[in-house]
Coordinates of C-alpha atoms and ligand atoms in Angstrom, one line a residue:
X29 CA 0.0 0.0 0.0
X30 CA 1.1 3.5 -0.7
X31 CA 2.2 5.3 2.4
X32 CA 1.0 8.8 2.2
X33 CA 3.3 11.7 3.0
X34 CA 0.4 13.8 4.1
X35 CA -2.7 12.1 5.2
X36 CA -6.2 13.6 4.9
X37 CA -9.0 12.5 7.2
X38 CA -12.1 13.5 5.4
X39 CA -15.7 13.4 6.6
X40 CA -18.7 13.0 4.2
X41 CA -21.0 16.0 3.7
X42 CA -23.7 14.5 5.9
X43 CA -21.3 14.8 8.8
X44 CA -21.4 18.6 8.8
X45 CA -22.4 19.3 12.4
X46 CA -26.1 19.8 13.0
X47 CA -25.6 22.1 16.0
X48 CA -23.3 24.7 17.3
X49 CA -21.8 23.8 20.7
X50 CA -22.1 26.4 23.5
X51 CA -19.6 25.7 26.3
X52 CA -21.2 28.1 28.7
X53 CA -23.5 25.8 30.5
X54 CA -20.6 23.3 31.0
X55 CA -18.3 25.8 32.6
X56 CA -17.9 25.8 36.4
X57 CA -18.5 29.6 36.6
X58 CA -20.7 32.0 34.6
X59 CA -19.1 34.9 32.7
X60 CA -19.2 38.5 34.0
X61 CA -22.2 40.2 32.3
X62 CA -21.7 42.9 29.6
X63 CA -22.5 46.4 31.0
X64 CA -24.3 49.4 29.4
X65 CA -21.7 52.0 28.3
X66 CA -23.7 54.8 29.9
X67 CA -25.3 53.4 33.1
X68 CA -22.7 50.6 33.8
X69 CA -25.6 48.3 34.6
X70 CA -25.9 44.8 33.0
X71 CA -27.4 45.1 29.6
X72 CA -30.4 43.0 28.3
X73 CA -31.3 41.7 24.9
X74 CA -33.2 44.9 24.1
X75 CA -30.1 47.1 24.5
X76 CA -28.5 45.2 21.7
X77 CA -31.5 45.2 19.3
X78 CA -30.5 48.4 17.4
X79 CA -27.2 46.6 16.4
X80 CA -28.1 42.9 16.0
X81 CA -31.0 40.7 14.9
X82 CA -32.8 39.0 17.8
X83 CA -31.8 35.5 16.5
X84 CA -28.1 36.4 17.1
X85 CA -28.8 38.3 20.4
X86 CA -30.5 35.2 21.8
X87 CA -27.4 33.1 20.9
X88 CA -25.2 35.7 22.5
X89 CA -26.9 35.2 25.9
X90 CA -27.9 31.6 25.4
X91 CA -27.5 29.0 28.2
X92 CA -28.4 26.1 25.8
X93 CA -25.6 23.6 25.2
X94 CA -26.6 22.9 21.6
X95 CA -28.1 25.3 19.1
X96 CA -29.4 23.9 15.9
X97 CA -27.8 25.1 12.7
X98 CA -30.5 26.2 10.2
X99 CA -30.7 24.1 7.1
X100 CA -30.0 27.1 4.9
X101 CA -26.7 27.7 6.7
X102 CA -25.7 24.0 6.5
X103 CA -26.4 24.0 2.8
X104 CA -23.9 26.8 2.2
X105 CA -21.4 25.2 4.6
X106 CA -21.6 22.2 2.3
X107 CA -19.5 24.1 -0.3
X108 CA -16.4 23.7 1.9
X109 CA -17.3 21.8 5.0
X110 CA -16.4 19.4 6.6
X111 CA -13.0 21.0 6.1
X112 CA -10.1 18.6 5.9
X113 CA -7.9 17.5 8.8
X114 CA -4.4 16.7 7.8
X115 CA -1.6 14.8 9.4
X116 CA 1.6 16.8 8.6
X117 CA 4.0 13.9 8.0
X118 CA 6.4 15.8 5.8
X119 CA 6.7 18.5 8.5
X120 CA 7.2 15.8 11.2
X121 CA 10.0 14.4 9.0
X122 CA 11.5 17.8 8.4
X123 CA 11.6 18.4 12.2
X124 CA 12.7 14.8 12.9
X125 CA 10.2 14.7 15.7
X126 CA 8.4 11.8 17.4
X127 CA 5.4 14.1 17.7
X128 CA 2.3 13.6 15.6
X129 CA 1.2 16.9 14.1
X130 CA -2.4 17.4 12.8
X131 CA -4.0 20.5 11.4
X132 CA -7.5 21.5 10.7
X133 CA -7.4 23.5 7.5
X134 CA -10.0 26.4 7.3
X135 CA -8.3 27.9 4.2
X136 CA -10.5 25.8 1.9
X137 CA -13.5 28.2 2.4
X138 CA -14.0 30.4 -0.7
X139 CA -13.1 33.5 1.4
X140 CA -9.9 31.7 2.5
X141 CA -10.4 31.5 6.2
X142 CA -12.6 30.3 9.0
X143 CA -14.5 33.6 9.1
X144 CA -17.1 32.4 6.5
X145 CA -18.5 30.0 9.2
X146 CA -19.9 32.9 11.1
X147 CA -20.4 35.3 8.2
X148 CA -23.0 33.0 6.6
X149 CA -24.8 32.5 9.9
X150 CA -24.9 36.2 10.6
X151 CA -26.1 37.1 7.1
X152 CA -28.8 34.4 7.4
X153 CA -30.3 35.7 10.7
X154 CA -30.2 39.3 9.5
X155 CA -32.0 38.5 6.2
X156 CA -34.6 36.5 8.1
X157 CA -35.4 39.5 10.3
X158 CA -35.6 42.0 7.5
X159 CA -32.2 43.7 7.7
X160 CA -31.4 45.5 4.4
X161 CA -27.8 46.6 5.0
X162 CA -24.9 45.3 7.2
X163 CA -22.1 47.5 8.3
X164 CA -18.8 46.1 9.6
X165 CA -15.1 46.8 10.0
X166 CA -12.2 44.8 8.7
X167 CA -8.5 44.8 9.5
X168 CA -6.5 42.5 7.4
X169 CA -9.5 42.0 5.1
X170 CA -10.5 38.4 5.7
X171 CA -13.6 39.3 7.7
X172 CA -14.7 41.9 5.2
X173 CA -14.3 39.4 2.3
X174 CA -16.2 36.7 4.2
X175 CA -19.1 39.0 5.1
X176 CA -19.2 40.5 1.6
X177 CA -19.6 37.0 0.1
X178 CA -22.3 36.0 2.7
X179 CA -24.2 39.2 2.0
X180 CA -24.1 38.6 -1.8
X181 CA -25.6 35.1 -1.1
X182 CA -28.4 36.5 1.0
X183 CA -29.1 39.7 -1.0
X184 CA -27.9 42.2 1.7
X185 CA -25.9 45.4 1.1
X186 CA -22.6 45.3 2.8
X187 CA -20.6 48.3 4.0
X188 CA -17.1 47.8 5.2
X189 CA -14.8 50.2 7.1
X190 CA -11.4 49.0 6.4
X191 CA -8.5 50.0 8.6
X192 CA -6.5 52.6 6.6
X193 CA -3.2 50.9 6.7
X194 CA -4.7 47.7 5.2
X195 CA -6.8 49.6 2.7
X196 CA -3.6 51.1 1.3
X197 CA -1.5 47.9 1.6
X198 CA -4.0 45.3 0.5
X199 CA -5.7 46.3 -2.7
X200 CA -6.5 42.7 -3.6
X201 CA -8.5 42.2 -0.5
X202 CA -10.5 45.3 -1.2
X203 CA -11.0 44.2 -4.8
X204 CA -12.4 40.9 -3.5
X205 CA -14.9 42.6 -1.3
X206 CA -15.9 44.9 -4.2
X207 CA -16.2 41.9 -6.5
X208 CA -18.8 40.4 -4.0
X209 CA -20.6 43.7 -4.2
X210 CA -19.5 45.4 -0.9
X211 CA -18.8 49.0 -0.6
X212 CA -15.4 49.6 1.1
X213 CA -14.3 52.9 2.9
X214 CA -10.9 53.5 4.5
X215 CA -11.2 54.1 8.2
X216 CA -11.0 56.6 9.9
X217 CA -13.3 58.3 7.3
X218 CA -15.2 61.5 7.1
X219 CA -18.5 59.6 6.9
X220 CA -19.0 59.2 10.6
X221 CA -18.7 61.4 13.7
X222 CA -16.3 58.9 15.2
X223 CA -14.1 59.0 12.1
X224 CA -14.2 62.8 11.9
X225 CA -13.2 63.1 15.5
X226 CA -10.1 60.9 15.0
X227 CA -9.1 62.7 11.8
X228 CA -9.5 66.1 13.4
X229 CA -6.8 65.1 15.9
X230 CA -4.7 62.7 13.7
X231 CA -5.3 63.7 10.0
X232 CA -2.8 60.9 8.9
X233 CA -4.1 58.2 11.2
X234 CA -3.3 54.6 10.1
X235 CA -6.6 53.5 11.7
X236 CA -7.2 50.6 14.0
X237 CA -9.8 48.0 14.5
X238 CA -11.1 49.9 17.5
X239 CA -11.7 53.0 15.3
X240 CA -13.3 51.1 12.4
X241 CA -15.6 49.3 14.8
X242 CA -16.8 52.7 16.1
X243 CA -17.6 53.8 12.6
X244 CA -19.5 50.7 11.7
X245 CA -21.4 50.6 14.9
X246 CA -22.3 54.3 14.6
X247 CA -23.8 53.8 11.1
X248 CA -25.9 50.8 12.3
X249 CA -27.1 52.7 15.4
X250 CA -28.3 55.6 13.3
X251 CA -30.3 53.6 10.7
X252 CA -33.1 51.2 11.5
X253 CA -32.5 49.2 8.3
X254 CA -28.8 48.7 9.0
X255 CA -27.4 46.3 11.5
X256 CA -23.8 45.7 12.5
X257 CA -21.8 42.5 12.2
X258 CA -18.6 41.6 14.1
X259 CA -16.2 38.9 12.9
X260 CA -14.8 37.8 16.2
X261 CA -14.9 38.4 20.0
X262 CA -18.7 38.0 20.7
X263 CA -20.2 34.8 22.1
X264 CA -22.4 34.2 19.0
X265 CA -19.4 34.5 16.7
X266 CA -17.3 32.0 18.7
X267 CA -20.3 29.7 18.8
X268 CA -20.6 29.6 15.0
X269 CA -17.0 28.5 14.8
X270 CA -17.5 25.4 16.9
X271 CA -18.2 23.4 13.7
X272 CA -14.4 23.3 13.5
X273 CA -13.8 21.5 16.8
X274 CA -16.7 19.2 16.4
X275 CA -15.5 18.0 13.0
X276 CA -11.9 17.7 14.4
X277 CA -13.1 15.5 17.2
X278 CA -14.6 13.1 14.7
X279 CA -11.6 13.3 12.4
X280 CA -9.1 12.6 15.1
X281 CA -11.1 9.5 16.0
X282 CA -10.8 8.5 12.3
X283 CA -7.1 9.0 12.7
X284 CA -7.1 6.9 15.8
X285 CA -5.2 9.6 17.7
X286 CA -6.1 12.0 20.5
X287 CA -4.5 15.4 21.0
X288 CA -2.2 16.0 24.0
X289 CA -2.0 19.7 23.0
X290 CA -4.4 21.9 21.0
X291 CA -3.2 25.2 19.6
X292 CA -4.8 28.2 17.9
X293 CA -3.7 31.7 17.2
X294 CA -5.7 34.5 18.9
X295 CA -6.7 37.9 17.5
X296 CA -10.3 38.2 18.9
X297 CA -10.3 34.6 19.7
X298 CA -12.8 33.0 17.3
X299 CA -10.8 30.4 15.3
X300 CA -9.1 29.4 18.6
X301 CA -12.5 29.0 20.4
X302 CA -14.0 27.2 17.4
X303 CA -11.4 24.5 17.6
X304 CA -10.9 24.3 21.3
X305 CA -14.3 24.8 23.0
X306 CA -15.7 21.4 21.9
X307 CA -12.5 19.9 23.4
X308 CA -12.8 22.0 26.6
X309 CA -16.3 20.5 26.9
X310 CA -14.7 17.1 26.8
X311 CA -12.1 18.1 29.3
X312 CA -14.9 19.2 31.7
X313 CA -16.5 15.8 31.3
X314 CA -13.1 14.0 31.9
X315 CA -12.9 12.8 28.3
X316 CA -9.8 14.7 27.4
X317 CA -6.7 15.9 29.3
X318 CA -5.3 18.0 26.4
X319 CA -3.5 21.2 27.1
X320 CA -5.1 24.1 25.3
X321 CA -2.7 26.9 24.1
X322 CA -3.6 30.3 22.7
X323 CA -0.9 32.0 20.7
X324 CA -0.7 35.8 20.2
X325 CA 1.9 38.2 18.8
X326 CA 4.4 39.8 21.2
X327 CA 3.4 43.1 19.5
X328 CA -0.3 42.8 20.6
X329 CA -0.2 40.7 23.8
X330 CA -3.7 41.1 25.2
X331 CA -3.9 37.6 26.9
X332 CA -0.3 37.6 28.3
X333 CA 0.2 41.3 29.2
X334 CA -3.3 42.9 29.1
X335 CA -5.4 43.2 32.2
X336 CA -8.6 41.1 32.7
X337 CA -11.0 43.9 33.3
X338 CA -14.1 45.7 31.9
X339 CA -13.3 47.7 28.7
X340 CA -14.9 49.0 25.6
X341 CA -14.9 47.1 22.4
X342 CA -14.1 50.2 20.4
X343 CA -12.1 53.4 20.5
X344 CA -15.2 55.7 20.4
X345 CA -16.8 53.9 23.4
X346 CA -20.1 53.2 21.7
X347 CA -20.1 49.4 22.5
X348 CA -21.1 47.8 25.7
X349 CA -18.4 47.3 28.3
X350 CA -17.2 43.7 28.5
X351 CA -14.9 41.9 30.9
X352 CA -11.9 40.7 28.8
X353 CA -8.1 40.7 28.6
X354 CA -7.4 44.1 27.1
X355 CA -4.6 46.5 26.2
X356 CA -6.9 49.5 26.4
X357 CA -9.3 50.6 23.6
X358 CA -6.9 53.3 22.4
X359 CA -4.4 50.7 21.5
X360 CA -2.9 51.1 18.0
X361 CA -0.6 48.3 16.9
X362 CA 2.9 49.2 15.9
X363 CA 3.2 49.9 12.2
X364 CA 6.0 47.4 11.9
X365 CA 3.7 44.5 12.9
X366 CA 2.7 42.5 9.8
X367 CA 1.2 39.4 11.4
X368 CA -2.5 40.5 11.9
X369 CA -4.1 39.7 15.3
X370 CA -4.3 43.4 16.1
X371 CA -7.3 43.8 18.2
X372 CA -6.9 45.5 21.6
X373 CA -9.1 43.1 23.5
X374 CA -9.8 39.4 23.5
X375 CA -13.1 37.5 23.4
X376 CA -14.7 37.6 26.9
X377 CA -15.3 33.9 26.6
X378 CA -11.7 33.1 25.8
X379 CA -10.6 35.5 28.6
X380 CA -12.9 33.7 31.0
X381 CA -11.7 30.2 30.0
X382 CA -8.1 31.3 30.5
X383 CA -9.0 32.8 33.9
X384 CA -10.6 29.4 34.9
X385 CA -7.3 27.7 34.1
X386 CA -8.7 25.7 31.2
X387 CA -6.3 27.2 28.7
X388 CA -2.9 28.9 28.7
X389 CA -1.4 31.7 26.5
X390 CA 2.0 32.2 24.9
X391 CA 3.4 34.9 22.7
X392 CA 5.4 34.6 19.5
X393 CA 7.7 37.2 17.9
X394 CA 6.9 38.0 14.3
X395 CA 10.2 36.8 12.8
X396 CA 9.7 33.4 14.5
X397 CA 6.1 33.3 13.2
X398 CA 7.1 34.0 9.6
X399 CA 10.1 31.6 9.8
X400 CA 7.7 28.9 11.0
X401 CA 5.2 29.7 8.2
X402 CA 7.9 29.3 5.6
X403 CA 9.1 26.0 7.1
X404 CA 5.5 24.8 7.1
X405 CA 4.9 25.9 3.5
X406 CA 8.0 24.1 2.3
X407 CA 6.9 20.9 4.0
X408 CA 3.2 21.0 3.4
X409 CA 2.7 23.2 0.4
X410 CA 0.2 25.6 2.0
X411 CA 1.2 29.2 2.7
X412 CA -0.5 30.0 6.0
X413 CA -2.1 33.3 6.7
X414 CA 0.3 35.5 8.8
X415 CA -2.1 35.1 11.7
X416 CA -2.0 31.3 11.5
X417 CA 1.8 31.4 11.4
X418 CA 1.7 32.1 15.2
X419 CA -0.1 28.8 15.7
X420 CA 2.4 27.1 13.4
X421 CA 5.4 28.5 15.4
X422 CA 3.9 27.3 18.7
X423 CA 3.3 23.8 17.1
X424 CA 6.8 23.6 15.8
X425 CA 8.0 24.6 19.3
X426 CA 6.0 21.8 20.9
X427 CA 7.2 19.2 18.3
X428 CA 10.8 20.2 18.9
X429 CA 10.3 20.0 22.7
X430 CA 8.9 16.5 22.3
X431 CA 12.0 15.6 20.3
X432 CA 14.3 17.0 23.0
X433 CA 12.5 15.0 25.6
X434 CA 12.4 11.9 23.4
X435 CA 8.6 11.6 24.0
X436 CA 5.7 11.1 21.7
X437 CA 3.1 13.9 21.7
X438 CA 0.0 14.5 19.6
X439 CA -0.4 18.1 18.5
X440 CA -3.5 19.5 16.8
X441 CA -3.6 23.1 15.5
X442 CA -6.0 25.3 13.6
X443 CA -4.6 26.5 10.3
X444 CA -7.2 29.3 10.2
X445 CA -6.6 30.4 6.6
X446 CA -4.3 30.7 3.7
X447 CA -2.0 33.6 3.0
X448 CA -2.6 34.2 -0.7
X449 CA -3.8 37.7 -0.2
X450 CA -1.1 38.5 2.4
X451 CA 2.0 37.9 0.3
X452 CA 3.1 41.5 0.8
X453 CA 3.9 40.6 4.4
X454 CA 5.9 37.6 3.2
X455 CA 7.7 39.9 0.7
X456 CA 8.6 42.2 3.6
X457 CA 9.8 39.2 5.7
X458 CA 11.9 37.8 2.9
X459 CA 13.4 41.2 2.2
X460 CA 14.5 41.4 5.9
X461 CA 12.2 44.4 6.5
X462 CA 10.4 43.0 9.5
X463 CA 11.6 43.3 13.1
X464 CA 10.6 41.8 16.4
X465 CA 8.7 44.1 18.7
X466 CA 7.4 43.8 22.2
X467 CA 4.6 46.0 23.2
X468 CA 5.9 48.0 26.2
X469 CA 4.1 47.4 29.5
X470 CA 4.1 51.1 30.3
X471 CA 2.0 51.8 27.2
X472 CA -0.6 49.3 28.4
X473 CA -0.6 50.7 32.0
X474 CA -1.2 54.2 30.5
X475 CA -4.0 53.1 28.2
X476 CA -5.8 51.3 31.0
X477 CA -5.2 54.1 33.6
X478 CA -8.2 56.0 32.3
X479 CA -10.7 53.2 32.7
X480 CA -13.1 53.4 35.7
X481 CA -13.1 50.3 37.9
X482 CA -16.2 48.2 37.7
X483 CA -15.6 45.2 39.9
Ligands
PLP10 C1 -9.3 37.0 11.4 C2 -8.3 35.9 11.4 C3 -7.7 35.5 12.6 C4 -7.8 36.2 13.9 O1 -9.1 36.2 14.4 P1 -9.7 35.2 15.5 O2 -11.0 35.7 15.8 O3 -8.8 35.3 16.7 O4 -9.7 33.9 14.9 C5 -6.8 34.4 12.5 N1 -6.6 33.8 11.3 C6 -7.2 34.1 10.2 C7 -6.9 33.4 8.9 C8 -8.1 35.2 10.2 O5 -8.7 35.6 9.1

């Protein structure tokens, strides 16, 4: 029999998960509630109604363990789901490691990343409740592309505020969004009060996700036919991503292996949560003892250096206050940082799970992340998105540690997307133009000093 260099563990289409898995009822402690930005009192579903359709709000606050995936959403998922799980034998060989390395590959979605898993669901619930326009922000452009595609499938208008620096550096991402029919504006823009306020002070602002979120939220809050969509951070977004982990559990069973360590990169926390929450559910039932590792850039270290406290989701302070690991909502990532994962906060659910000791967090420097991505590409033939390179670097670290200890170890990581639209950052890396950068602790302390205490 032919011994495969790379092994695919594929599931048939009828194994696309029927439910999204909500870890909340299985956790030993509930999450801290989101607070109203004005009154600082816990918010209810009605407070969110101007921004989101009720179908998504109910998921945001749901205590149900399983939430049925609508047939219309599963039908669209069938275009690329179940996504493949690979065993990276050539990478194992290149590292000369006794470790088994598996990766769940979300780059097979037409938008090129896991983000389409939630974009389709969000567009579906909005369409069902009569929304006409969706407004959103995008940083690197993956979320904007995913939502633009989902909106075109459901006949919704899509308005994207794209962080200025990406707008200038990533014309292909913009072109993709426009090809799907979205309208794309560089943020900060003159179209919103939030954008004008920033430009008045910083006319040449590079923008940030926090600023772009303020613009997109403002537009939705002011127009009854427009709702807002967020690509990460919120409970309902993380929930939609749990199709990844549920499939991985079945595929690892096909492989006859069980992960000792599960790894995902974290920006807002959604691809990480999507892979690990179903496993954390098993851990809580005593069915898995895997270590769960979140990997973030040293340049944007919300989990490892940020404070676990109430903060705003945006720079303009229009969103509810949520308890999360944060660098402060005025955080603007250093211009030198090319690896994505630039949000100032972290999903409250991921922050909570870390606080409960069910996951750990590490940082990776960007030169190590790109070196790992190149090594992975040369062995496996897939160019990872720069974000996913952080997970690859941590995986290689684990595999080399297993080798040093002479021990077997089964590693599973989420390859959240491909890097085909991010080659500019690879060009910069290959040209020696990237540097390592650690976000200074004093900056974080300063950014957080202005926040009132809520505990
Ligand atoms: C958006 C994105 C991320 C970071 O967002 P999370 O919500 O943390 O997953 C990581 N990888 C890819 C490919 C992305 O598009």
